[in-house]
Amino acid sequence: MVFTRKGTDTATGQTAKREHADGDKAAKRSKAKGGMAMAKKETASATTTKKEKPHMPSQRQMSKKGYGPGETMFGIRFTHPDKVMFPKAKLTKANLAQYYLDIGNFIMPYLNDRPLTIVRGIRGATDERQFVQRHPPAGLHPTMKHGKIKQKDGRTLEYMYAEEAMALVAAVQMDTVEFHAWQAKFQSPNHPDQLVFDLDPGEGVTFSTLVEVARAMRKVLEDEFHLKSFIMLTGSVGLHIVCPLHPPEKTFDVTHDFAKGVAYFLEVAKPSIVTAKPGKPSRIGKVFIDYIRNSYNQTSIVPYSTRARPEAPVATPVDWSELDSIKAPNQFTTKTVLERVRSASFKDPWKGFGAVHQHIPQDWRDTMSKLLSSAPGSSSSSAH
């Protein structure tokens, strides 16, 4: 099932409920008919496909005009390589594919073996008819894997996942402009191995206020729950705070309820600048903490993915100490992020992310109750 950015099923005309493929309004909610309720016992099986050795074109080949509609590039049939996908960056479809090969060592650890949702735009980042695709389309190149995940109602649905950067090139061939991933691995779809808090600024919120809220959340996570967190510029308008969870949690109920508790505590602690309520009126002048990313079958933007904006901005992991010098969440583009990671002075701010061993404390509700009881305006509050 495929939904347009306006939330309409292209096959049936059915209107879908709204979803943020992340909290920056990068995509819309695309639930299959009948709903995808939280599953308690999911099983997954991946198809086995033959890998092809990629052909790496030279920069001269990349910029050469006159490729035919079915020309082979990157070892696959790659159509319309000269089509401009990001107009302000003058980034073509072939340039975009090359970006994902170049950034492959950095992006793959964060999407490897995770069910993916892709945002596609036939006319690129400015295409008003962009659509969100959760399930593999016909003609998908075998470098992009896919397999079945069993749903609570007994159905099995196909999802895509990647094991190598060439899979991202195959997705670009289908005019993919963004990659979003689950908070769980394909083989264990109901066991989240990371927490994601999406900090989405409302109208009138400055970047400095956004950073203030992010730092307040970091302090709560580390001081009260002993959770190490990492920060990322989303490439759109917000920030993501991510906590790796190893070993993974037992269910999404755990991560969802904990994330909701943290979001509402910060709303109580900083009522003038934070809200945990999604409605637009409550978000004016405040930072909305979107905790819904931590539900089953929900996604968030993948680190180092491009965003569907004309300048080709990139979701970029940064160090907490860098926030003082950063001007905006969309500061880095495909060009500048590659310059950043290739710099001799570059130190990966998320180094060790996958080696962090931590979990949500079993007594987190007790801790949250104590925090709320001591917070300003807490007399009428609860841990929700």
Tab-separated table of C-alpha atoms in Angstrom:
chain	number	residue	atom	x	y	z
A	1	MET	CA	0.000	0.000	0.000
A	2	VAL	CA	1.315	3.406	-0.977
A	3	PHE	CA	0.170	6.765	0.331
A	4	THR	CA	0.727	10.183	-1.110
A	5	ARG	CA	2.061	13.001	1.076
A	6	LYS	CA	-1.552	14.104	1.468
A	7	GLY	CA	-2.396	10.707	2.918
A	8	THR	CA	-4.367	9.145	0.052
A	9	ASP	CA	-3.911	5.531	-1.027
A	10	THR	CA	-2.941	5.725	-4.682
A	11	ALA	CA	-4.630	2.410	-5.423
A	12	THR	CA	-7.949	2.745	-3.561
A	13	GLY	CA	-8.369	6.464	-2.947
A	14	GLN	CA	-8.696	5.689	0.785
A	15	THR	CA	-7.695	8.509	3.122
A	16	ALA	CA	-5.076	7.560	5.676
A	17	LYS	CA	-4.519	8.923	9.149
A	18	ARG	CA	-1.719	11.466	9.423
A	19	GLU	CA	1.763	10.290	10.297
A	20	HIS	CA	5.095	11.995	10.620
A	21	ALA	CA	7.613	9.685	8.990
A	22	ASP	CA	9.454	11.747	11.536
A	23	GLY	CA	8.283	14.646	13.656
A	24	ASP	CA	9.473	17.194	11.107
A	25	LYS	CA	6.436	16.443	8.933
A	26	ALA	CA	8.579	14.618	6.417
A	27	ALA	CA	5.849	12.086	5.646
A	28	LYS	CA	2.287	11.080	6.430
A	29	ARG	CA	0.793	8.193	8.352
A	30	SER	CA	0.332	5.139	6.133
A	31	LYS	CA	-1.506	2.380	7.955
A	32	ALA	CA	-2.672	-0.639	5.978
A	33	LYS	CA	-6.443	-1.128	5.776
A	34	GLY	CA	-7.610	-2.790	8.945
A	35	GLY	CA	-4.828	-1.204	10.930
A	36	MET	CA	-1.478	-2.416	12.180
A	37	ALA	CA	-2.088	-2.922	15.873
A	38	MET	CA	0.842	-3.406	18.181
A	39	ALA	CA	1.931	-7.008	17.816
A	40	LYS	CA	2.986	-9.073	20.783
A	41	LYS	CA	4.416	-11.966	18.829
A	42	GLU	CA	5.844	-11.107	15.434
A	43	THR	CA	7.890	-13.368	13.254
A	44	ALA	CA	10.081	-12.301	10.368
A	45	SER	CA	11.712	-14.030	7.446
A	46	ALA	CA	13.895	-12.396	4.827
A	47	THR	CA	14.163	-13.339	1.186
A	48	THR	CA	17.533	-14.370	-0.172
A	49	THR	CA	18.652	-12.564	-3.272
A	50	LYS	CA	21.779	-12.632	-5.372
A	51	LYS	CA	24.109	-9.688	-4.841
A	52	GLU	CA	25.512	-7.857	-7.838
A	53	LYS	CA	28.902	-6.231	-7.909
A	54	PRO	CA	28.406	-2.478	-8.311
A	55	HIS	CA	29.915	-0.586	-11.202
A	56	MET	CA	31.447	2.655	-9.942
A	57	PRO	CA	31.225	5.398	-12.582
A	58	SER	CA	33.836	8.103	-12.782
A	59	GLN	CA	32.967	11.713	-11.971
A	60	ARG	CA	33.202	12.423	-15.693
A	61	GLN	CA	30.658	9.707	-16.395
A	62	MET	CA	28.471	11.051	-13.608
A	63	SER	CA	28.257	14.502	-15.175
A	64	LYS	CA	28.069	13.368	-18.786
A	65	LYS	CA	24.831	14.245	-20.554
A	66	GLY	CA	22.857	12.022	-22.864
A	67	TYR	CA	22.356	8.796	-20.911
A	68	GLY	CA	19.524	6.770	-22.322
A	69	PRO	CA	16.421	5.918	-20.271
A	70	GLY	CA	17.746	2.437	-19.470
A	71	GLU	CA	21.474	3.106	-19.158
A	72	THR	CA	23.450	0.893	-16.776
A	73	MET	CA	25.133	2.796	-13.973
A	74	PHE	CA	26.297	1.595	-10.578
A	75	GLY	CA	25.827	-1.956	-11.888
A	76	ILE	CA	22.048	-1.602	-12.237
A	77	ARG	CA	19.575	-0.211	-14.757
A	78	PHE	CA	19.580	3.433	-13.723
A	79	THR	CA	17.087	5.683	-15.472
A	80	HIS	CA	17.270	9.446	-15.972
A	81	PRO	CA	20.586	9.980	-14.140
A	82	ASP	CA	20.693	13.659	-15.124
A	83	LYS	CA	17.303	14.474	-13.607
A	84	VAL	CA	17.697	17.196	-10.981
A	85	MET	CA	16.370	15.923	-7.643
A	86	PHE	CA	17.389	18.854	-5.414
A	87	PRO	CA	17.192	22.055	-7.489
A	88	LYS	CA	18.934	24.542	-5.189
A	89	ALA	CA	21.822	22.124	-4.672
A	90	LYS	CA	21.788	21.213	-8.391
A	91	LEU	CA	21.975	17.599	-7.264
A	92	THR	CA	21.040	15.070	-9.940
A	93	LYS	CA	19.725	11.569	-9.475
A	94	ALA	CA	23.184	10.144	-10.262
A	95	ASN	CA	24.774	12.582	-7.797
A	96	LEU	CA	22.335	11.409	-5.124
A	97	ALA	CA	23.164	7.760	-5.745
A	98	GLN	CA	26.858	8.549	-5.525
A	99	TYR	CA	26.277	10.391	-2.234
A	100	TYR	CA	24.831	7.240	-0.667
A	101	LEU	CA	27.784	5.194	-1.848
A	102	ASP	CA	30.183	7.801	-0.459
A	103	ILE	CA	28.413	8.029	2.906
A	104	GLY	CA	27.788	4.278	3.049
A	105	ASN	CA	30.149	3.497	5.937
A	106	PHE	CA	28.442	6.120	8.070
A	107	ILE	CA	24.784	5.528	7.216
A	108	MET	CA	24.653	1.731	7.136
A	109	PRO	CA	25.131	1.095	10.893
A	110	TYR	CA	21.890	3.002	11.539
A	111	LEU	CA	19.645	1.347	8.968
A	112	ASN	CA	21.238	-2.071	8.475
A	113	ASP	CA	18.573	-4.792	8.809
A	114	ARG	CA	15.835	-2.377	9.904
A	115	PRO	CA	12.441	-2.298	8.178
A	116	LEU	CA	12.463	0.796	6.011
A	117	THR	CA	9.950	3.341	4.849
A	118	ILE	CA	11.008	5.440	1.888
A	119	VAL	CA	9.762	8.795	0.623
A	120	ARG	CA	9.679	8.973	-3.164
A	121	GLY	CA	9.329	11.952	-5.456
A	122	ILE	CA	9.222	11.402	-9.205
A	123	ARG	CA	10.148	15.049	-9.679
A	124	GLY	CA	12.540	15.090	-6.747
A	125	ALA	CA	12.545	17.002	-3.488
A	126	THR	CA	10.089	19.650	-4.667
A	127	ASP	CA	7.545	17.197	-6.070
A	128	GLU	CA	4.180	18.011	-4.477
A	129	ARG	CA	3.109	14.446	-5.199
A	130	GLN	CA	5.761	12.795	-3.071
A	131	PHE	CA	4.530	9.586	-1.501
A	132	VAL	CA	5.447	7.332	1.379
A	133	GLN	CA	6.134	3.668	0.636
A	134	ARG	CA	6.302	1.066	3.384
A	135	HIS	CA	6.188	-2.085	1.285
A	136	PRO	CA	8.390	-3.228	-1.634
A	137	PRO	CA	7.173	-2.107	-5.060
A	138	ALA	CA	7.210	-4.219	-8.194
A	139	GLY	CA	10.564	-4.235	-9.951
A	140	LEU	CA	12.613	-3.634	-6.799
A	141	HIS	CA	16.270	-4.429	-7.446
A	142	PRO	CA	17.483	-7.456	-5.431
A	143	THR	CA	20.139	-5.427	-3.626
A	144	MET	CA	17.227	-4.025	-1.592
A	145	LYS	CA	16.089	-6.979	0.479
A	146	HIS	CA	12.564	-7.645	1.609
A	147	GLY	CA	10.787	-10.152	3.776
A	148	LYS	CA	7.646	-10.825	5.749
A	149	ILE	CA	6.632	-9.618	9.186
A	150	LYS	CA	3.624	-11.231	10.797
A	151	GLN	CA	0.974	-8.882	12.093
A	152	LYS	CA	-1.223	-9.260	15.177
A	153	ASP	CA	-4.272	-10.070	13.044
A	154	GLY	CA	-2.436	-12.999	11.450
A	155	ARG	CA	-1.621	-11.337	8.145
A	156	THR	CA	1.933	-11.116	6.874
A	157	LEU	CA	3.162	-7.956	5.163
A	158	GLU	CA	6.318	-7.397	3.167
A	159	TYR	CA	8.859	-4.803	4.289
A	160	MET	CA	12.111	-3.595	2.782
A	161	TYR	CA	15.490	-3.595	4.497
A	162	ALA	CA	19.077	-2.945	3.445
A	163	GLU	CA	22.317	-4.790	4.043
A	164	GLU	CA	24.610	-2.681	1.854
A	165	ALA	CA	24.837	0.829	0.442
A	166	MET	CA	23.979	-0.424	-3.044
A	167	ALA	CA	20.468	-1.059	-1.745
A	168	LEU	CA	20.163	2.696	-1.224
A	169	VAL	CA	21.269	3.273	-4.811
A	170	ALA	CA	18.515	0.876	-5.907
A	171	ALA	CA	16.070	2.979	-3.895
A	172	VAL	CA	17.363	6.181	-5.508
A	173	GLN	CA	16.688	4.591	-8.889
A	174	MET	CA	13.035	4.635	-7.737
A	175	ASP	CA	13.370	8.376	-6.975
A	176	THR	CA	13.753	7.937	-3.212
A	177	VAL	CA	14.625	11.189	-1.444
A	178	GLU	CA	14.392	10.095	2.228
A	179	PHE	CA	14.968	6.956	4.298
A	180	HIS	CA	13.108	6.273	7.542
A	181	ALA	CA	13.614	3.190	9.731
A	182	TRP	CA	11.968	1.286	12.575
A	183	GLN	CA	13.367	1.360	16.108
A	184	ALA	CA	13.841	-2.431	15.874
A	185	LYS	CA	15.677	-4.880	13.647
A	186	PHE	CA	13.947	-6.896	10.947
A	187	GLN	CA	14.405	-10.256	12.650
A	188	SER	CA	13.103	-8.939	16.005
A	189	PRO	CA	10.445	-6.439	14.985
A	190	ASN	CA	8.781	-6.197	18.395
A	191	HIS	CA	11.975	-5.655	20.393
A	192	PRO	CA	13.078	-1.997	20.155
A	193	ASP	CA	16.804	-1.400	20.455
A	194	GLN	CA	16.671	2.388	20.594
A	195	LEU	CA	14.615	5.285	21.938
A	196	VAL	CA	13.964	8.330	19.769
A	197	PHE	CA	12.684	11.670	21.020
A	198	ASP	CA	11.730	14.021	18.191
A	199	LEU	CA	11.958	17.666	19.253
A	200	ASP	CA	9.802	19.637	16.837
A	201	PRO	CA	9.699	23.443	17.266
A	202	GLY	CA	6.380	25.220	16.976
A	203	GLU	CA	5.822	28.609	15.400
A	204	GLY	CA	8.133	31.260	16.828
A	205	VAL	CA	10.568	28.878	18.539
A	206	THR	CA	14.242	29.750	18.113
A	207	PHE	CA	17.032	27.246	17.663
A	208	SER	CA	18.491	28.274	21.027
A	209	THR	CA	15.216	27.295	22.729
A	210	LEU	CA	15.266	23.991	20.883
A	211	VAL	CA	18.784	23.359	22.203
A	212	GLU	CA	17.709	24.338	25.729
A	213	VAL	CA	14.985	21.674	25.688
A	214	ALA	CA	17.369	19.078	24.234
A	215	ARG	CA	19.899	19.687	26.996
A	216	ALA	CA	17.197	19.506	29.653
A	217	MET	CA	16.112	16.125	28.287
A	218	ARG	CA	19.681	14.871	28.168
A	219	LYS	CA	20.135	15.796	31.839
A	220	VAL	CA	16.958	13.982	32.894
A	221	LEU	CA	17.829	10.871	30.892
A	222	GLU	CA	21.362	10.652	32.275
A	223	ASP	CA	20.907	11.898	35.849
A	224	GLU	CA	17.635	10.172	36.673
A	225	PHE	CA	17.542	7.107	34.420
A	226	HIS	CA	21.250	6.563	33.655
A	227	LEU	CA	20.673	6.575	29.904
A	228	LYS	CA	23.377	7.882	27.577
A	229	SER	CA	21.911	9.898	24.726
A	230	PHE	CA	23.072	11.103	21.310
A	231	ILE	CA	21.936	14.208	19.439
A	232	MET	CA	21.169	14.655	15.730
A	233	LEU	CA	20.167	17.560	13.516
A	234	THR	CA	17.190	16.243	11.573
A	235	GLY	CA	18.003	18.156	8.392
A	236	SER	CA	14.543	19.686	8.618
A	237	VAL	CA	13.461	21.881	11.546
A	238	GLY	CA	14.076	19.795	14.637
A	239	LEU	CA	16.436	17.668	16.698
A	240	HIS	CA	16.425	13.977	17.531
A	241	ILE	CA	17.688	12.601	20.821
A	242	VAL	CA	18.487	8.900	20.523
A	243	CYS	CA	19.284	6.382	23.277
A	244	PRO	CA	20.617	2.981	22.194
A	245	LEU	CA	19.118	0.050	24.106
A	246	HIS	CA	21.236	-3.071	24.368
A	247	PRO	CA	19.935	-5.644	24.931
A	248	PRO	CA	16.679	-4.638	23.231
A	249	GLU	CA	13.557	-4.084	25.313
A	250	LYS	CA	10.896	-6.797	25.463
A	251	THR	CA	8.125	-4.810	23.814
A	252	PHE	CA	7.305	-1.411	22.358
A	253	ASP	CA	4.952	-0.895	25.303
A	254	VAL	CA	8.031	-0.326	27.452
A	255	THR	CA	9.700	2.247	25.204
A	256	HIS	CA	6.483	4.048	24.304
A	257	ASP	CA	5.324	4.443	27.905
A	258	PHE	CA	8.742	5.535	29.123
A	259	ALA	CA	9.187	8.074	26.313
A	260	LYS	CA	5.699	9.439	26.984
A	261	GLY	CA	6.517	9.786	30.673
A	262	VAL	CA	9.706	11.720	29.953
A	263	ALA	CA	7.917	13.997	27.475
A	264	TYR	CA	5.135	14.849	29.918
A	265	PHE	CA	7.579	15.405	32.764
A	266	LEU	CA	9.438	18.002	30.696
A	267	GLU	CA	6.105	19.619	29.825
A	268	VAL	CA	5.437	19.962	33.568
A	269	ALA	CA	8.991	21.084	34.357
A	270	LYS	CA	9.171	23.642	31.510
A	271	PRO	CA	5.570	24.543	30.688
A	272	SER	CA	6.453	27.806	28.959
A	273	ILE	CA	8.565	26.153	26.236
A	274	VAL	CA	7.602	22.442	26.110
A	275	THR	CA	4.471	20.546	25.151
A	276	ALA	CA	3.787	16.838	24.773
A	277	LYS	CA	0.459	17.498	23.041
A	278	PRO	CA	0.481	17.185	19.239
A	279	GLY	CA	-2.243	19.690	18.394
A	280	LYS	CA	-1.043	22.795	16.551
A	281	PRO	CA	-2.607	25.317	18.976
A	282	SER	CA	-0.676	23.853	21.912
A	283	ARG	CA	2.592	24.015	19.975
A	284	ILE	CA	2.739	27.736	19.245
A	285	GLY	CA	5.884	29.114	20.868
A	286	LYS	CA	6.805	25.697	22.273
A	287	VAL	CA	8.852	22.629	21.446
A	288	PHE	CA	6.682	19.576	20.853
A	289	ILE	CA	8.303	16.370	22.135
A	290	ASP	CA	7.072	13.626	19.845
A	291	TYR	CA	7.365	10.299	21.662
A	292	ILE	CA	5.191	8.343	19.193
A	293	ARG	CA	8.323	7.322	17.266
A	294	ASN	CA	8.651	4.652	19.969
A	295	SER	CA	5.551	2.721	18.938
A	296	TYR	CA	5.430	-0.457	16.893
A	297	ASN	CA	5.733	0.132	13.135
A	298	GLN	CA	6.665	3.799	13.595
A	299	THR	CA	9.771	5.226	11.963
A	300	SER	CA	12.255	8.058	12.264
A	301	ILE	CA	14.637	9.638	9.784
A	302	VAL	CA	17.867	7.682	9.363
A	303	PRO	CA	21.131	9.448	10.263
A	304	TYR	CA	22.808	10.767	7.093
A	305	SER	CA	19.628	10.460	5.023
A	306	THR	CA	18.803	13.359	2.759
A	307	ARG	CA	15.648	15.369	3.432
A	308	ALA	CA	13.125	16.310	0.774
A	309	ARG	CA	14.068	19.972	0.546
A	310	PRO	CA	15.589	21.859	-2.407
A	311	GLU	CA	18.971	22.459	-0.706
A	312	ALA	CA	19.608	18.700	-0.161
A	313	PRO	CA	19.948	18.945	3.638
A	314	VAL	CA	21.052	15.873	5.550
A	315	ALA	CA	20.077	14.441	8.940
A	316	THR	CA	23.423	14.826	10.696
A	317	PRO	CA	24.676	13.309	13.967
A	318	VAL	CA	26.632	15.872	15.986
A	319	ASP	CA	28.314	16.055	19.356
A	320	TRP	CA	26.499	17.751	22.205
A	321	SER	CA	29.366	20.233	22.449
A	322	GLU	CA	28.808	21.340	18.833
A	323	LEU	CA	25.342	22.733	19.509
A	324	ASP	CA	26.776	26.103	20.583
A	325	SER	CA	28.244	26.716	17.126
A	326	ILE	CA	25.434	25.226	15.020
A	327	LYS	CA	22.959	27.687	13.538
A	328	ALA	CA	20.088	25.466	12.381
A	329	PRO	CA	18.934	21.822	12.136
A	330	ASN	CA	19.332	21.905	8.334
A	331	GLN	CA	22.876	23.264	8.420
A	332	PHE	CA	24.523	20.322	6.661
A	333	THR	CA	23.924	19.286	3.049
A	334	THR	CA	25.134	16.346	0.992
A	335	LYS	CA	28.146	18.427	0.014
A	336	THR	CA	29.097	19.744	3.450
A	337	VAL	CA	28.412	16.535	5.334
A	338	LEU	CA	30.816	14.663	3.038
A	339	GLU	CA	33.403	17.395	3.595
A	340	ARG	CA	32.804	16.993	7.327
A	341	VAL	CA	33.330	13.217	7.502
A	342	ARG	CA	36.331	13.369	5.144
A	343	SER	CA	38.104	16.014	7.192
A	344	ALA	CA	41.299	14.859	8.884
A	345	SER	CA	40.066	16.400	12.125
A	346	PHE	CA	36.671	14.665	12.065
A	347	LYS	CA	35.778	12.631	15.140
A	348	ASP	CA	32.614	10.602	14.778
A	349	PRO	CA	30.227	12.068	17.397
A	350	TRP	CA	28.257	8.827	17.523
A	351	LYS	CA	31.280	6.557	17.806
A	352	GLY	CA	30.458	3.672	20.112
A	353	PHE	CA	26.691	4.076	19.640
A	354	GLY	CA	26.233	0.376	18.935
A	355	ALA	CA	28.434	-0.678	21.834
A	356	VAL	CA	26.453	1.123	24.548
A	357	HIS	CA	24.862	-1.350	26.958
A	358	GLN	CA	21.928	0.149	28.813
A	359	HIS	CA	18.236	-0.386	29.381
A	360	ILE	CA	15.207	1.446	30.734
A	361	PRO	CA	15.160	0.917	34.523
A	362	GLN	CA	12.352	-1.349	35.691
A	363	ASP	CA	11.449	1.143	38.411
A	364	TRP	CA	11.276	4.121	36.068
A	365	ARG	CA	7.671	4.842	37.035
A	366	ASP	CA	8.628	5.279	40.682
A	367	THR	CA	11.432	7.647	39.691
A	368	MET	CA	9.106	9.575	37.411
A	369	SER	CA	6.505	9.955	40.165
A	370	LYS	CA	9.122	11.454	42.474
A	371	LEU	CA	10.274	13.846	39.770
A	372	LEU	CA	6.745	14.975	39.042
A	373	SER	CA	5.903	15.485	42.695
A	374	SER	CA	8.803	17.899	43.041
A	375	ALA	CA	8.290	19.739	39.742
A	376	PRO	CA	6.591	23.161	39.578
A	377	GLY	CA	2.875	22.833	38.883
A	378	SER	CA	2.941	19.125	39.646
A	379	SER	CA	-0.078	19.037	41.952
A	380	SER	CA	-2.410	18.225	39.083
A	381	SER	CA	0.089	16.173	37.070
A	382	SER	CA	0.699	12.492	36.715
A	383	ALA	CA	3.160	10.248	34.894
A	384	HIS	CA	0.429	9.472	32.351
